[in-house]
PDB file of C-alpha atoms in Angstrom:
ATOM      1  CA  UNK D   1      30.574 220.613 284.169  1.00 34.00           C
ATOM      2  CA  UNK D   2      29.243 217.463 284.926  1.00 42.00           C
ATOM      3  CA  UNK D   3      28.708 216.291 288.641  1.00 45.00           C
ATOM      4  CA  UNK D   4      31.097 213.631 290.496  1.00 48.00           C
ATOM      5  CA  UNK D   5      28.638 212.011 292.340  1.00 48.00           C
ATOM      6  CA  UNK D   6      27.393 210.892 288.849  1.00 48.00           C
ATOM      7  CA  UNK D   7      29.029 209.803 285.719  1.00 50.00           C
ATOM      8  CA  UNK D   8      29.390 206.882 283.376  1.00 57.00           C
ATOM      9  CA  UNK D   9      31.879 205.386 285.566  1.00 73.00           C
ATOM     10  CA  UNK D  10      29.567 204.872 288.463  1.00 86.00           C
ATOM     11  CA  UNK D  11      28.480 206.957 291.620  1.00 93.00           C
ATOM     12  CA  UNK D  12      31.389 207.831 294.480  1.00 95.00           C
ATOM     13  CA  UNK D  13      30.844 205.645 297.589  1.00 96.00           C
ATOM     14  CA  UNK D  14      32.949 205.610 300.746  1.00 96.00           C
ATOM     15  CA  UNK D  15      33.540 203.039 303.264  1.00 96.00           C
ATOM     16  CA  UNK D  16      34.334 204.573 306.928  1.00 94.00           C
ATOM     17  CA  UNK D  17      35.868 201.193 308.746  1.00 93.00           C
ATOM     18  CA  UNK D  18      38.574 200.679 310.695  1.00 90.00           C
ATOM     19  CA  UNK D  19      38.887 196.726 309.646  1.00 92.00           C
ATOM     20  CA  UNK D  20      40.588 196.327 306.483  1.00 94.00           C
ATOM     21  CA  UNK D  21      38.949 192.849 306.177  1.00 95.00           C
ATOM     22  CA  UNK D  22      35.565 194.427 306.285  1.00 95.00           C
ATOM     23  CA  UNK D  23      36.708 196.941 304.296  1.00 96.00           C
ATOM     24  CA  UNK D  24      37.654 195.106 301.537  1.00 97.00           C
ATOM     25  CA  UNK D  25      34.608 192.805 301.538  1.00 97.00           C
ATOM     26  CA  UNK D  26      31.750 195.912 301.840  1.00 97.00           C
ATOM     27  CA  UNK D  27      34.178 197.969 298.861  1.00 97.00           C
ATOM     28  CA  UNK D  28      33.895 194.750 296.523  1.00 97.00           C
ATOM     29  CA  UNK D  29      30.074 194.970 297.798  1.00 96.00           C
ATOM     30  CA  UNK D  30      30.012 198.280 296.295  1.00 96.00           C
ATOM     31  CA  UNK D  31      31.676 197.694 293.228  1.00 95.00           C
ATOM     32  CA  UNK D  32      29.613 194.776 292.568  1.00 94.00           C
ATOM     33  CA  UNK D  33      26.789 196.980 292.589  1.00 94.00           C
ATOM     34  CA  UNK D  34      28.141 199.887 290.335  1.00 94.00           C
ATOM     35  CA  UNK D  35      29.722 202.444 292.645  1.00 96.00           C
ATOM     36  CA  UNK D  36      32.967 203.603 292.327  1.00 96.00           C
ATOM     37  CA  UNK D  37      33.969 202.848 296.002  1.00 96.00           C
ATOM     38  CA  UNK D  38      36.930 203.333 297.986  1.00 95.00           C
ATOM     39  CA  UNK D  39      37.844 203.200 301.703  1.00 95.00           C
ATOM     40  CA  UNK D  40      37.931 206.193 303.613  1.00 92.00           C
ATOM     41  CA  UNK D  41      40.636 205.767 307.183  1.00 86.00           C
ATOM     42  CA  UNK D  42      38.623 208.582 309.765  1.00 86.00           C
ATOM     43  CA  UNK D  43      35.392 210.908 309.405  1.00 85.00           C
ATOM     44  CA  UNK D  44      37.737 213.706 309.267  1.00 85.00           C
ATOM     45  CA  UNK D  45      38.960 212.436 306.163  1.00 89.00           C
ATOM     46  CA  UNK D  46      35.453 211.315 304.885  1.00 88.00           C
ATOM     47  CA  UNK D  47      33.813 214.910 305.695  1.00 87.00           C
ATOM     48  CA  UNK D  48      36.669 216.653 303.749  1.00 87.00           C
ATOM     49  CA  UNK D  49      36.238 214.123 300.835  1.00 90.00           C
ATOM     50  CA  UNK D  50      32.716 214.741 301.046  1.00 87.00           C
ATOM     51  CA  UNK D  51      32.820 218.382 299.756  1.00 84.00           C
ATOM     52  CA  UNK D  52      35.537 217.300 297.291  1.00 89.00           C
ATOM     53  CA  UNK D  53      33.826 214.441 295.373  1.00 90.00           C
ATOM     54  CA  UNK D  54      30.449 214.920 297.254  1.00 88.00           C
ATOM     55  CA  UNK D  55      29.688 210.990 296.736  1.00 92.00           C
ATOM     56  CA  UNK D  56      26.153 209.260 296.439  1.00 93.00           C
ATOM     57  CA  UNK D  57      26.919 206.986 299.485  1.00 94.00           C
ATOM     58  CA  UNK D  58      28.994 206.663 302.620  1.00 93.00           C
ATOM     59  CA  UNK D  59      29.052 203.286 304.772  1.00 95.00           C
ATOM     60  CA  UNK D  60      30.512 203.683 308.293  1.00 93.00           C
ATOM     61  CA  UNK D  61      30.956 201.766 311.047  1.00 92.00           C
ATOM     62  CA  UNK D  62      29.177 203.452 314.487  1.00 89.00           C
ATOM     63  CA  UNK D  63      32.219 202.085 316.537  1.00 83.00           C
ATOM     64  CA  UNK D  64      35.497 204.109 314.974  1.00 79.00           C
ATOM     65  CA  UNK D  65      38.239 204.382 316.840  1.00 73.00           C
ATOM     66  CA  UNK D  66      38.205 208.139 318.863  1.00 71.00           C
ATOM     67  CA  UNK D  67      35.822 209.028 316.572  1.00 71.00           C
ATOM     68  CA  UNK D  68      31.830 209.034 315.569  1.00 78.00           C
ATOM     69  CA  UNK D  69      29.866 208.615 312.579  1.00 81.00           C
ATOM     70  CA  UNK D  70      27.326 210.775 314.171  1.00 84.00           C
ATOM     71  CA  UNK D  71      29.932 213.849 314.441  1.00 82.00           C
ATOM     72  CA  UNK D  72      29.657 212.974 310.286  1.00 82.00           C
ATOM     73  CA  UNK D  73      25.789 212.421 309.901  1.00 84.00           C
ATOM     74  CA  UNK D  74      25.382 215.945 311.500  1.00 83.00           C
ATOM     75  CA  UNK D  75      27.558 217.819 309.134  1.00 80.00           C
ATOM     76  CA  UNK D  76      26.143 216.218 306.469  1.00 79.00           C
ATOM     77  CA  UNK D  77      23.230 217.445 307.780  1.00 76.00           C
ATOM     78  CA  UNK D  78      23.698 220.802 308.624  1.00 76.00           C
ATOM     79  CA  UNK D  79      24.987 221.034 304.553  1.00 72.00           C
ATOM     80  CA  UNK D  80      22.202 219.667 303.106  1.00 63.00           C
ATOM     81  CA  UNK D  81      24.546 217.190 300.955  1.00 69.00           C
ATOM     82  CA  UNK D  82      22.025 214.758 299.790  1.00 80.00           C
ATOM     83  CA  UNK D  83      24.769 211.776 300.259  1.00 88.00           C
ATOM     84  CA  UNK D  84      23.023 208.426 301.872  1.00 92.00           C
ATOM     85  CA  UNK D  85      24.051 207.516 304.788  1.00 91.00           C
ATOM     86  CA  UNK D  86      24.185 204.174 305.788  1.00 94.00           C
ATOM     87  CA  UNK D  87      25.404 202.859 309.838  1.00 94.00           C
ATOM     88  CA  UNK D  88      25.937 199.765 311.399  1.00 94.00           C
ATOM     89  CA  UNK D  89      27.305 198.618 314.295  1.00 92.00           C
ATOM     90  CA  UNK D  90      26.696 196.626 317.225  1.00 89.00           C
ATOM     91  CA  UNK D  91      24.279 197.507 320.278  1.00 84.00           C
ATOM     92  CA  UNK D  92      22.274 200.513 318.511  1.00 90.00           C
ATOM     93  CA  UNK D  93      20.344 201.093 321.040  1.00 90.00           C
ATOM     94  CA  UNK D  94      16.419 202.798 320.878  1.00 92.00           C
ATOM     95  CA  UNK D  95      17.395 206.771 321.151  1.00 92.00           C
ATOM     96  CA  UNK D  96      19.835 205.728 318.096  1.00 91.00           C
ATOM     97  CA  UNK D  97      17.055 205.356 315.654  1.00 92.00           C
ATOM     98  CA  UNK D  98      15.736 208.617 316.634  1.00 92.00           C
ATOM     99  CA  UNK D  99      18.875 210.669 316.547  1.00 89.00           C
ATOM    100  CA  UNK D 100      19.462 208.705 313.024  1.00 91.00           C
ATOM    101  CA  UNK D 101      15.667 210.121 311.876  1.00 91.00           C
ATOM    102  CA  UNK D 102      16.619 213.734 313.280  1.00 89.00           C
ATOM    103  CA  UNK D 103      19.615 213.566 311.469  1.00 88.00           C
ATOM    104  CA  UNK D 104      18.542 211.886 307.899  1.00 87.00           C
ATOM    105  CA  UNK D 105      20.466 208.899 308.130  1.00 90.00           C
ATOM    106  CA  UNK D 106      18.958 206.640 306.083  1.00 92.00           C
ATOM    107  CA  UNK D 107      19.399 203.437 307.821  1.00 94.00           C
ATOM    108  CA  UNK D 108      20.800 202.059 310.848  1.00 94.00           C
ATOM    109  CA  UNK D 109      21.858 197.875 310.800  1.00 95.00           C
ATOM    110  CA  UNK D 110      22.296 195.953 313.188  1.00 93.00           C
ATOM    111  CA  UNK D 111      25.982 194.107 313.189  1.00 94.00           C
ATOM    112  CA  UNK D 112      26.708 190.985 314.823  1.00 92.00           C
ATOM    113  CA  UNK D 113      30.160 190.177 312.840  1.00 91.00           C
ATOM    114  CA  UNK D 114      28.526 188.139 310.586  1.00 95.00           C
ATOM    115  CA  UNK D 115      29.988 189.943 307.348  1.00 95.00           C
ATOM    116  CA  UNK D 116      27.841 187.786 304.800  1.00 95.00           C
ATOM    117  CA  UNK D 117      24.617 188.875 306.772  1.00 96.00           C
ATOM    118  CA  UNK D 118      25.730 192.551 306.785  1.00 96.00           C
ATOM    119  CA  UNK D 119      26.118 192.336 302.808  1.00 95.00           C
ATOM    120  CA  UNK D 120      23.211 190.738 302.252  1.00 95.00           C
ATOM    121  CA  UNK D 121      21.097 193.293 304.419  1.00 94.00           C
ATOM    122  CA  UNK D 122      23.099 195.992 302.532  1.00 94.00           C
ATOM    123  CA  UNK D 123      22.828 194.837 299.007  1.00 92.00           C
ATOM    124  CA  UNK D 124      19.621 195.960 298.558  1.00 92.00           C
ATOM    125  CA  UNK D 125      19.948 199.399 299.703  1.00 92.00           C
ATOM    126  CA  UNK D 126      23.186 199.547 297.204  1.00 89.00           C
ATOM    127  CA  UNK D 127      20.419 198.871 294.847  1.00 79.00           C
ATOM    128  CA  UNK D 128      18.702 201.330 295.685  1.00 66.00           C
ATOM    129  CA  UNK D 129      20.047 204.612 293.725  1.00 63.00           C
ATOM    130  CA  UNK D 130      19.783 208.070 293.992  1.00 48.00           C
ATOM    131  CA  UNK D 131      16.734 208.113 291.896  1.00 47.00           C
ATOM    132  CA  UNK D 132      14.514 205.758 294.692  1.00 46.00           C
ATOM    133  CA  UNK D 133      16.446 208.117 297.314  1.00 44.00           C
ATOM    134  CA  UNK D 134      15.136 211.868 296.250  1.00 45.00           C
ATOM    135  CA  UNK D 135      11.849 210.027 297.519  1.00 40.00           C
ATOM    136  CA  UNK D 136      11.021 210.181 301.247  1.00 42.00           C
ATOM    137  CA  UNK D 137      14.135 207.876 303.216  1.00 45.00           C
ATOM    138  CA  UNK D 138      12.664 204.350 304.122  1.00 46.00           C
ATOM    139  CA  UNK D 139      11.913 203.197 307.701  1.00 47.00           C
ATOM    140  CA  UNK D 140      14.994 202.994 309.871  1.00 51.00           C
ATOM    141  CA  UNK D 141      14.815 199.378 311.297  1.00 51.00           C
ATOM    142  CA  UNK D 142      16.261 196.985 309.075  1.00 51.00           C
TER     143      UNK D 142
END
């Protein structure tokens, strides 16, 4: 049976954001760049999707409403799921970038609600497919 993360329609990405503008504009992002990507409303949601579809990528925001997408980068974690993680959000401070090494995120950006800057520090790693990622995960600072 084949995998979902992987088929000739394009890897499964999720978006965790509470913003529907943003959402919209990082979901195009993905698309652009081959994923099939859809928006995902809570980490609860994206952590039961995750052992559904078990997607290539997830996006969150750090700042979700009564929730954190560090209560999802541990159980990715502690499941061994391979999915990238990518977080931004605003004021990361230091310890961040060690808790998101401990835990395998795979990067942590900086967002200053410039939504054009975002993309264009996240189309790269969009780029940058499952293949590149079996390899050790890049540096943290963006």
């Amino acid at each position: 049976m084949d995998n979902p993360k992987h088929s000739s329609l394009g890897a499964i990405a999720f978006v965790v954001e509470p913003s529907n503008a943003i959402s919209a504009h990082l979901t195009a992002d993905l698309t652009r760049a081959g994923y099939r990507a859809g928006r995902v409303s809570s980490v609860n949601e994206a952590m039961t999707l995750c052992s559904k579809f078990g997607p290539e990528l997830i996006l969150a925001n750090l700042s979700l409403p009564n929730q954190t997408a560090w209560q999802l980068a541990s159980t990715l974690a502690l499941h061994d799921s391979g999915t990238r993680l990518l977080l931004y959000g605003h004021d990361i401070a230091v310890h961040h970038y060690a808790m998101a090494d401990f835990l395998g995120i795979e990067r942590l950006i900086e967002y200053s609600n410039d939504l054009s800057a975002l993309s264009a520090t996240l189309q790269p790693l969009f780029d940058n497919r499952r293949d590149k990622a079996a390899r050790k995960r890049p540096s943290l600072v963006a």
